[in-house]
XYZ file of C-alpha atoms in Angstrom:
163
model
C 18.319 5.203 14.315
C 15.312 3.611 12.603
C 11.880 4.728 13.774
C 8.257 4.545 12.663
C 6.312 7.795 12.556
C 3.164 9.260 11.004
C 3.666 10.909 7.641
C 2.653 14.477 6.860
C 2.049 16.539 3.745
C 5.705 17.604 3.927
C 6.752 13.945 3.487
C 4.889 13.417 0.235
C 7.869 14.261 -2.000
C 9.952 11.532 -0.316
C 7.085 9.043 -0.416
C 6.546 9.636 -4.148
C 10.235 8.814 -4.726
C 9.806 5.572 -2.750
C 6.601 4.819 -4.671
C 8.566 5.040 -7.935
C 11.108 2.538 -6.560
C 8.211 0.324 -5.441
C 6.654 0.386 -8.913
C 9.988 -0.387 -10.607
C 10.646 -3.315 -8.269
C 7.087 -4.525 -8.641
C 7.318 -4.524 -12.426
C 10.623 -6.398 -12.337
C 9.566 -8.946 -9.738
C 5.905 -9.550 -10.586
C 5.136 -8.434 -14.120
C 8.203 -10.133 -15.568
C 7.093 -13.394 -13.902
C 3.635 -13.062 -15.426
C 3.700 -11.034 -18.675
C -0.123 -11.131 -18.836
C -0.147 -8.558 -16.021
C 1.744 -5.988 -18.065
C -1.225 -4.509 -19.900
C -3.077 -4.059 -16.594
C -0.194 -2.347 -14.824
C 0.954 0.165 -17.436
C 1.276 3.505 -15.738
C 0.121 6.812 -17.186
C 2.746 9.340 -18.212
C 1.597 11.540 -15.344
C 1.387 8.686 -12.813
C 3.820 10.349 -10.429
C 1.754 13.545 -10.360
C -1.485 11.609 -9.961
C -0.074 9.556 -7.089
C 1.091 12.738 -5.368
C -2.390 14.272 -5.738
C -4.057 11.059 -4.514
C -1.791 10.875 -1.477
C -2.316 14.563 -0.685
C -6.102 14.175 -0.857
C -6.107 11.129 1.422
C -4.022 12.898 4.053
C -5.929 16.190 3.850
C -9.360 14.550 4.074
C -8.184 12.221 6.843
C -9.494 9.234 4.839
C -5.951 7.991 4.608
C -3.053 7.473 6.961
C 0.579 7.527 5.993
C 3.171 5.918 8.252
C 6.874 6.074 7.555
C 10.081 4.307 8.385
C 12.794 6.858 8.940
C 16.497 6.214 9.417
C 18.434 9.233 10.693
C 16.020 11.624 8.967
C 15.821 9.693 5.688
C 12.494 8.088 4.724
C 13.211 4.464 3.731
C 9.741 2.922 3.795
C 6.074 3.762 3.945
C 2.613 2.367 4.414
C -0.510 3.979 3.023
C -3.715 2.928 4.758
C -7.159 4.161 3.823
C -10.787 3.760 4.753
C -13.056 2.611 1.971
C -16.779 2.055 1.650
C -18.050 -1.477 1.225
C -20.859 -2.324 -1.185
C -24.067 -1.073 0.525
C -25.792 -4.482 0.643
C -23.509 -5.789 3.373
C -23.712 -5.129 7.100
C -20.041 -4.125 6.975
C -20.167 -0.527 5.743
C -16.552 0.603 5.933
C -13.303 -1.238 5.826
C -9.659 -0.405 6.265
C -7.282 -1.145 3.436
C -3.530 -1.216 3.292
C -3.158 0.367 -0.123
C 0.646 0.435 -0.357
C 3.469 -0.935 1.721
C 7.075 -0.550 0.646
C 10.461 -0.770 2.348
C 13.803 -0.255 0.642
C 15.788 -3.476 0.228
C 18.476 -2.684 2.808
C 15.822 -2.386 5.527
C 13.850 -5.548 4.823
C 13.861 -8.573 7.102
C 13.911 -6.494 10.293
C 10.211 -6.670 11.152
C 9.614 -3.109 9.963
C 6.707 -4.033 7.699
C 4.979 -5.569 10.720
C 5.474 -2.303 12.601
C 3.955 -0.380 9.685
C 0.995 -2.766 9.671
C 0.595 -2.311 13.430
C 0.599 1.456 12.951
C -2.211 1.142 10.394
C -4.179 -1.109 12.755
C -3.947 1.503 15.522
C -5.216 4.158 13.118
C -8.071 1.928 11.922
C -9.131 1.187 15.509
C -9.012 4.893 16.371
C -11.394 5.429 13.438
C -13.697 2.596 14.591
C -12.721 0.297 11.719
C -12.563 -3.346 12.742
C -11.981 -5.108 9.398
C -9.073 -4.505 7.073
C -7.893 -5.816 3.737
C -4.721 -5.986 1.720
C -4.180 -6.986 -1.898
C -1.435 -9.282 -3.099
C -0.525 -10.528 -6.554
C -0.552 -14.318 -6.926
C 2.979 -14.107 -8.309
C 4.237 -12.637 -5.012
C 4.371 -15.610 -2.616
C 6.749 -13.816 -0.228
C 4.277 -10.991 0.477
C 1.406 -13.492 0.596
C 3.149 -15.477 3.340
C 3.844 -12.308 5.356
C 0.202 -11.238 5.140
C -0.949 -14.678 6.269
C 1.469 -14.435 9.212
C -0.226 -11.142 10.100
C -3.585 -12.940 10.260
C -4.990 -12.106 6.843
C -6.925 -14.865 5.096
C -7.566 -15.419 1.426
C -10.982 -13.886 0.847
C -11.631 -13.726 -2.877
C -9.715 -13.769 -6.107
C -10.147 -11.028 -8.662
C -9.833 -12.264 -12.213
C -9.402 -10.151 -15.351
C -9.488 -10.568 -19.082
C -9.215 -8.330 -22.089
C -12.374 -7.756 -24.118
């Protein structure tokens, strides 16, 4: 049976495995479409360890929230939400951010990503956060359309160049 539940420190090992799948799929689907992205998305040799440490810190400090999709005890998807500070010149001081959202292929198309998003929204509201953001690559129109369906709007475009 598929269910959504909060993640704990004990789940980090499983989430790191899913994160590796996410990165592999992302590189195949997005970076191969736009080779200019490759130099900006090269991972460190110790990326897995760093992600594990980052995830642990977010959960321990309660600045992050991990929600999971579990099917008969097996973690098959996750969402990492976090609270981040906004630039101090704006009235909006803190904002919620969906930092990562990944579901294994066999579980997609069932509305599970929406349930993960809803779980993050509940956590943000509990923490008195009333604005949230999510990042999407321009070469990922499928995700972009889902995020628009969820009520996100295009806000700004980050541009990069090598110097």
